[in-house]
mmCIF file of C-alpha atoms in Angstrom:
data_model
loop_
_atom_site.group_PDB
_atom_site.id
_atom_site.type_symbol
_atom_site.label_atom_id
_atom_site.label_comp_id
_atom_site.label_asym_id
_atom_site.label_seq_id
_atom_site.Cartn_x
_atom_site.Cartn_y
_atom_site.Cartn_z
ATOM 1 C CA MET E 1 -133.374 62.298 125.761
ATOM 2 C CA LYS E 2 -133.866 64.679 122.825
ATOM 3 C CA LEU E 3 -130.909 67.039 122.479
ATOM 4 C CA LEU E 4 -131.532 68.687 119.108
ATOM 5 C CA ASP E 5 -134.073 68.350 116.320
ATOM 6 C CA ASN E 6 -131.995 65.545 114.827
ATOM 7 C CA VAL E 7 -129.950 64.171 117.753
ATOM 8 C CA TYR E 8 -131.037 62.023 120.700
ATOM 9 C CA LEU E 9 -129.142 60.524 123.630
ATOM 10 C CA VAL E 10 -130.344 56.920 123.877
ATOM 11 C CA ALA E 11 -127.845 55.287 126.254
ATOM 12 C CA GLY E 12 -125.355 56.074 128.970
ATOM 13 C CA GLY E 13 -124.586 54.407 132.274
ATOM 14 C CA PRO E 14 -125.217 55.903 135.709
ATOM 15 C CA TYR E 15 -121.559 56.606 136.496
ATOM 16 C CA SER E 16 -120.386 58.631 133.513
ATOM 17 C CA GLY E 17 -123.702 59.277 131.800
ATOM 18 C CA PHE E 18 -127.315 60.045 132.646
ATOM 19 C CA GLY E 19 -128.428 56.594 133.759
ATOM 20 C CA LEU E 20 -130.375 55.904 130.566
ATOM 21 C CA THR E 21 -128.992 52.367 130.546
ATOM 22 C CA PRO E 22 -127.469 50.237 133.314
ATOM 23 C CA GLY E 23 -123.807 49.385 133.566
ATOM 24 C CA GLY E 24 -120.833 51.028 131.914
ATOM 25 C CA ASP E 25 -122.194 52.259 128.581
ATOM 26 C CA CYS E 26 -120.783 55.437 127.093
ATOM 27 C CA HIS E 27 -123.097 58.103 125.733
ATOM 28 C CA VAL E 28 -124.825 56.584 122.694
ATOM 29 C CA TYR E 29 -126.253 59.111 120.269
ATOM 30 C CA LEU E 30 -129.006 58.586 117.705
ATOM 31 C CA VAL E 31 -128.912 60.755 114.586
ATOM 32 C CA ASP E 32 -132.076 61.333 112.550
ATOM 33 C CA GLY E 33 -131.304 62.104 108.916
ATOM 34 C CA GLY E 34 -134.933 61.916 107.840
ATOM 35 C CA SER E 35 -134.785 58.990 105.460
ATOM 36 C CA GLU E 36 -132.590 56.955 107.817
ATOM 37 C CA LEU E 37 -131.242 56.842 111.359
ATOM 38 C CA ALA E 38 -127.724 56.169 112.627
ATOM 39 C CA LEU E 39 -125.996 55.524 115.940
ATOM 40 C CA VAL E 40 -122.771 57.119 117.124
ATOM 41 C CA ASP E 41 -121.233 54.458 119.373
ATOM 42 C CA CYS E 42 -123.303 51.632 120.852
ATOM 43 C CA GLY E 43 -122.051 50.828 124.348
ATOM 44 C CA LEU E 44 -121.196 47.433 125.778
ATOM 45 C CA GLY E 45 -124.017 45.576 124.046
ATOM 46 C CA THR E 46 -125.452 44.285 127.321
ATOM 47 C CA SER E 47 -128.142 47.000 127.252
ATOM 48 C CA TYR E 48 -129.318 46.430 123.682
ATOM 49 C CA ASP E 49 -132.999 46.088 124.613
ATOM 50 C CA ALA E 50 -132.906 49.251 126.749
ATOM 51 C CA VAL E 51 -131.317 51.215 123.901
ATOM 52 C CA ILE E 52 -134.010 50.043 121.494
ATOM 53 C CA ASP E 53 -136.731 50.939 124.011
ATOM 54 C CA ASN E 54 -135.238 54.418 124.335
ATOM 55 C CA VAL E 55 -135.302 54.841 120.555
ATOM 56 C CA ARG E 56 -138.950 53.812 120.441
ATOM 57 C CA SER E 57 -139.815 56.179 123.294
ATOM 58 C CA HIS E 58 -139.183 59.072 120.913
ATOM 59 C CA GLY E 59 -141.579 57.653 118.339
ATOM 60 C CA LEU E 60 -138.744 56.444 116.133
ATOM 61 C CA ASP E 61 -138.559 53.037 114.468
ATOM 62 C CA PRO E 62 -135.317 51.158 115.309
ATOM 63 C CA THR E 63 -135.509 49.273 112.000
ATOM 64 C CA ARG E 64 -134.663 52.586 110.298
ATOM 65 C CA ILE E 65 -131.207 52.538 111.919
ATOM 66 C CA THR E 66 -128.925 51.712 109.008
ATOM 67 C CA GLN E 67 -125.473 52.754 110.203
ATOM 68 C CA LEU E 68 -123.283 52.577 113.296
ATOM 69 C CA PHE E 69 -120.408 55.055 113.588
ATOM 70 C CA LEU E 70 -117.779 54.110 116.176
ATOM 71 C CA THR E 71 -115.382 56.630 117.679
ATOM 72 C CA HIS E 72 -113.028 53.890 118.891
ATOM 73 C CA TYR E 73 -112.781 50.243 119.820
ATOM 74 C CA HIS E 74 -112.990 50.356 123.630
ATOM 75 C CA ALA E 75 -115.807 48.129 124.847
ATOM 76 C CA ASP E 76 -117.868 50.858 126.511
ATOM 77 C CA HIS E 77 -118.180 52.419 123.059
ATOM 78 C CA ALA E 78 -117.976 49.500 120.646
ATOM 79 C CA GLY E 79 -118.350 46.281 122.624
ATOM 80 C CA GLY E 80 -121.889 45.824 121.362
ATOM 81 C CA ALA E 81 -121.072 46.464 117.710
ATOM 82 C CA SER E 82 -121.573 42.845 116.653
ATOM 83 C CA VAL E 83 -124.880 42.622 118.539
ATOM 84 C CA PHE E 84 -126.256 45.773 116.924
ATOM 85 C CA ARG E 85 -124.959 44.814 113.480
ATOM 86 C CA LYS E 86 -126.620 41.413 113.550
ATOM 87 C CA ARG E 87 -129.934 42.434 115.078
ATOM 88 C CA LEU E 88 -130.469 45.613 113.066
ATOM 89 C CA GLU E 89 -128.592 44.531 109.920
ATOM 90 C CA LEU E 90 -126.743 47.817 109.882
ATOM 91 C CA SER E 91 -123.336 48.768 108.485
ATOM 92 C CA VAL E 92 -120.487 49.525 110.863
ATOM 93 C CA ALA E 93 -117.941 52.299 110.328
ATOM 94 C CA ILE E 94 -114.722 52.769 112.298
ATOM 95 C CA SER E 95 -111.257 54.080 111.520
ATOM 96 C CA ALA E 96 -109.102 51.980 109.221
ATOM 97 C CA ASP E 97 -106.526 51.821 112.026
ATOM 98 C CA ALA E 98 -109.057 50.311 114.445
ATOM 99 C CA GLN E 99 -110.705 47.984 111.914
ATOM 100 C CA PRO E 100 -108.411 44.930 112.377
ATOM 101 C CA ALA E 101 -108.877 44.798 116.149
ATOM 102 C CA LEU E 102 -112.659 45.160 115.906
ATOM 103 C CA GLU E 103 -113.014 42.571 113.163
ATOM 104 C CA SER E 104 -110.885 40.034 115.020
ATOM 105 C CA GLY E 105 -112.356 40.749 118.465
ATOM 106 C CA ASP E 106 -108.837 41.340 119.771
ATOM 107 C CA GLU E 107 -109.290 41.798 123.525
ATOM 108 C CA GLY E 108 -105.625 42.688 123.948
ATOM 109 C CA ALA E 109 -105.483 45.490 121.405
ATOM 110 C CA THR E 110 -108.822 46.894 122.544
ATOM 111 C CA SER E 111 -107.760 46.731 126.226
ATOM 112 C CA VAL E 112 -110.837 44.663 127.105
ATOM 113 C CA ALA E 113 -108.692 42.015 128.801
ATOM 114 C CA ALA E 114 -106.853 44.655 130.848
ATOM 115 C CA ALA E 115 -110.097 46.380 131.822
ATOM 116 C CA ARG E 116 -111.648 43.071 132.830
ATOM 117 C CA ALA E 117 -108.618 42.238 134.980
ATOM 118 C CA ALA E 118 -108.890 45.681 136.602
ATOM 119 C CA GLY E 119 -112.518 45.022 137.507
ATOM 120 C CA ILE E 120 -113.904 47.616 135.092
ATOM 121 C CA TYR E 121 -115.878 44.916 133.240
ATOM 122 C CA PRO E 122 -117.395 41.758 134.753
ATOM 123 C CA ALA E 123 -115.282 38.609 134.683
ATOM 124 C CA ASP E 124 -117.634 37.003 132.148
ATOM 125 C CA TYR E 125 -117.743 39.977 129.762
ATOM 126 C CA GLY E 126 -116.175 39.641 126.332
ATOM 127 C CA ILE E 127 -116.491 41.094 122.858
ATOM 128 C CA GLU E 128 -117.382 39.378 119.596
ATOM 129 C CA PRO E 129 -115.621 40.013 116.276
ATOM 130 C CA CYS E 130 -117.557 42.528 114.190
ATOM 131 C CA GLU E 131 -117.478 42.992 110.433
ATOM 132 C CA VAL E 132 -116.640 46.543 109.353
ATOM 133 C CA ALA E 133 -118.376 47.875 106.242
ATOM 134 C CA VAL E 134 -116.639 51.263 106.084
ATOM 135 C CA ALA E 135 -112.996 51.757 107.092
ATOM 136 C CA LEU E 136 -112.749 55.471 107.771
ATOM 137 C CA ARG E 137 -109.823 57.718 106.962
ATOM 138 C CA ASP E 138 -109.365 61.334 107.949
ATOM 139 C CA GLY E 139 -111.791 63.598 106.111
ATOM 140 C CA HIS E 140 -114.159 60.845 104.974
ATOM 141 C CA GLU E 141 -117.718 62.166 104.565
ATOM 142 C CA GLN E 142 -120.564 59.711 105.143
ATOM 143 C CA PRO E 143 -124.201 60.679 104.489
ATOM 144 C CA VAL E 144 -127.037 59.870 106.873
ATOM 145 C CA GLY E 145 -130.092 60.968 104.946
ATOM 146 C CA ARG E 146 -129.925 64.762 104.649
ATOM 147 C CA LEU E 147 -127.063 64.936 107.164
ATOM 148 C CA SER E 148 -123.348 64.339 106.722
ATOM 149 C CA LEU E 149 -120.801 63.004 109.217
ATOM 150 C CA ARG E 150 -117.168 63.849 108.563
ATOM 151 C CA PHE E 151 -114.613 61.558 110.186
ATOM 152 C CA LEU E 152 -111.681 63.222 111.930
ATOM 153 C CA ALA E 153 -108.714 61.140 113.031
ATOM 154 C CA THR E 154 -108.145 62.081 116.681
ATOM 155 C CA PRO E 155 -105.815 59.479 118.204
ATOM 156 C CA GLY E 156 -104.353 59.832 121.667
ATOM 157 C CA HIS E 157 -106.900 58.375 124.034
ATOM 158 C CA CYS E 158 -106.166 55.220 122.069
ATOM 159 C CA ALA E 159 -104.884 54.256 118.644
ATOM 160 C CA GLY E 160 -107.403 54.691 115.836
ATOM 161 C CA HIS E 161 -109.648 57.048 117.795
ATOM 162 C CA GLY E 162 -111.851 59.325 115.727
ATOM 163 C CA SER E 163 -114.420 62.084 116.129
ATOM 164 C CA PHE E 164 -117.315 63.074 113.876
ATOM 165 C CA LEU E 165 -118.424 66.518 112.716
ATOM 166 C CA MET E 166 -122.085 66.469 111.709
ATOM 167 C CA THR E 167 -123.478 69.089 109.354
ATOM 168 C CA GLY E 168 -126.728 69.576 107.467
ATOM 169 C CA GLY E 169 -128.930 70.000 110.529
ATOM 170 C CA GLU E 170 -129.906 72.963 112.651
ATOM 171 C CA LYS E 171 -126.293 73.493 113.774
ATOM 172 C CA PRO E 172 -122.881 71.827 113.407
ATOM 173 C CA VAL E 173 -122.327 69.102 115.999
ATOM 174 C CA LEU E 174 -119.071 67.556 117.229
ATOM 175 C CA PHE E 175 -119.245 63.971 118.461
ATOM 176 C CA ALA E 176 -115.912 63.999 120.292
ATOM 177 C CA GLY E 177 -115.777 60.463 121.646
ATOM 178 C CA ASP E 178 -113.079 60.349 124.325
ATOM 179 C CA SER E 179 -110.757 62.898 122.709
ATOM 180 C CA VAL E 180 -111.819 65.870 124.863
ATOM 181 C CA PHE E 181 -114.482 66.508 127.480
ATOM 182 C CA TRP E 182 -116.523 69.243 129.084
ATOM 183 C CA SER E 183 -114.440 72.049 130.691
ATOM 184 C CA GLY E 184 -111.387 71.101 128.612
ATOM 185 C CA GLN E 185 -110.527 67.762 130.187
ATOM 186 C CA ILE E 186 -108.974 64.764 128.413
ATOM 187 C CA LEU E 187 -108.824 61.040 129.201
ATOM 188 C CA LEU E 188 -105.429 59.384 129.550
ATOM 189 C CA GLN E 189 -105.175 55.802 130.771
ATOM 190 C CA ALA E 190 -102.382 53.359 131.599
ATOM 191 C CA ILE E 191 -102.854 51.312 128.437
ATOM 192 C CA PRO E 192 -100.264 50.637 125.716
ATOM 193 C CA ASP E 193 -101.820 52.691 122.913
ATOM 194 C CA CYS E 194 -102.632 55.830 124.917
ATOM 195 C CA ASP E 195 -100.393 58.638 123.600
ATOM 196 C CA LEU E 196 -100.200 62.066 125.265
ATOM 197 C CA GLN E 197 -98.585 63.849 122.331
ATOM 198 C CA ALA E 198 -101.175 62.458 119.925
ATOM 199 C CA ALA E 199 -103.956 63.524 122.319
ATOM 200 C CA ILE E 200 -102.540 67.056 122.400
ATOM 201 C CA ALA E 201 -102.399 67.207 118.600
ATOM 202 C CA SER E 202 -105.998 65.967 118.397
ATOM 203 C CA VAL E 203 -107.262 68.699 120.733
ATOM 204 C CA LEU E 204 -105.534 71.379 118.650
ATOM 205 C CA LYS E 205 -107.028 69.842 115.498
ATOM 206 C CA LEU E 206 -110.559 69.918 116.901
ATOM 207 C CA GLU E 207 -110.121 73.536 117.976
ATOM 208 C CA GLN E 208 -109.886 74.496 114.297
ATOM 209 C CA LEU E 209 -113.397 73.202 113.555
ATOM 210 C CA ASP E 210 -116.606 75.188 113.435
ATOM 211 C CA PHE E 211 -119.210 73.574 115.696
ATOM 212 C CA ASP E 212 -121.759 74.656 118.281
ATOM 213 C CA ALA E 213 -123.057 71.483 119.958
ATOM 214 C CA PHE E 214 -120.382 69.509 121.822
ATOM 215 C CA LEU E 215 -121.282 65.873 122.488
ATOM 216 C CA PRO E 216 -118.474 63.842 124.111
ATOM 217 C CA GLY E 217 -118.467 60.171 125.028
ATOM 218 C CA HIS E 218 -119.042 60.648 128.757
ATOM 219 C CA GLY E 219 -120.109 63.208 131.311
ATOM 220 C CA ALA E 220 -121.517 66.673 130.718
ATOM 221 C CA LEU E 221 -122.425 67.843 127.235
ATOM 222 C CA THR E 222 -123.735 71.040 125.707
ATOM 223 C CA VAL E 223 -126.006 71.810 122.768
ATOM 224 C CA SER E 224 -124.728 75.368 122.288
ATOM 225 C CA GLY E 225 -121.464 77.178 122.909
ATOM 226 C CA GLY E 226 -119.648 73.873 122.906
ATOM 227 C CA HIS E 227 -116.524 75.116 121.158
ATOM 228 C CA GLN E 228 -115.365 76.820 124.355
ATOM 229 C CA HIS E 229 -114.691 73.461 126.007
ATOM 230 C CA VAL E 230 -112.178 72.480 123.349
ATOM 231 C CA GLU E 231 -110.720 75.998 123.531
ATOM 232 C CA LEU E 232 -110.081 75.518 127.263
ATOM 233 C CA ALA E 233 -108.031 72.381 126.611
ATOM 234 C CA ALA E 234 -106.156 74.073 123.750
ATOM 235 C CA LYS E 235 -105.385 77.119 125.917
ATOM 236 C CA THR E 236 -103.809 74.879 128.550
ATOM 237 C CA ILE E 237 -101.709 73.170 125.877
ATOM 238 C CA ARG E 238 -100.491 76.455 124.412
ATOM 239 C CA GLY E 239 -99.373 77.438 127.913
ATOM 240 C CA LEU E 240 -97.270 74.247 127.930
ATOM 241 C CA GLY E 241 -99.625 72.569 130.357
ATOM 242 C CA ILE E 242 -101.442 69.261 130.141
ATOM 243 C CA PRO E 243 -105.250 69.423 130.262
ATOM 244 C CA ARG E 244 -106.747 67.937 133.417
ATOM 245 C CA ASN E 245 -107.405 64.212 133.225
ATOM 246 C CA ILE E 246 -111.055 63.277 133.676
ATOM 247 C CA VAL E 247 -110.176 60.200 135.782
#
């Protein structure tokens, strides 16, 4: 699904996405920087072939994908990181705070074990350790051809969560991950590293950014006027309320 001149949606399950891939994948975005391609999140890894087919359907060569940017270490976003890294020989970037859990395949820290026990993932699903090439810290700028992705530390949904502000294309784009969603919703879960106060601070931080396209990790998205969705969450917070939880 082509969203902008340089952004495509190439994965997303039928329950919280557009049914581009089966199962529980998050939205997976493909960024075209001209000289190279990059992915923002990669899903569970069980739909690798479908993701690659979706890339090819737009006339793009998957071998040009050189980088994988991860918003956080939950399996629906990063579970396939090792698969994509090995098969495409790409470099993986995630926050420095999330790096140890991803590199060790820690199913406790990443809440994979808890999600599996809750029936969110199949009983035989697991994640593999994945080498991280770039440990991101707040403000880090990473080029993708003519484009640039700036990492923004936005913890709250989980520890080490980050968002990416992309510039250099037709308009500024926010890849929000699971920090904030369409109509000003957030995603809090009963997991040890979910932090309401950190989530609130992250929403207020994102409100200060200049962006037009708003591309979250699940659900509805918008290619223009996207800032208003973060504004809705921030308005609720300034009124001493808690933004509505998406689940």
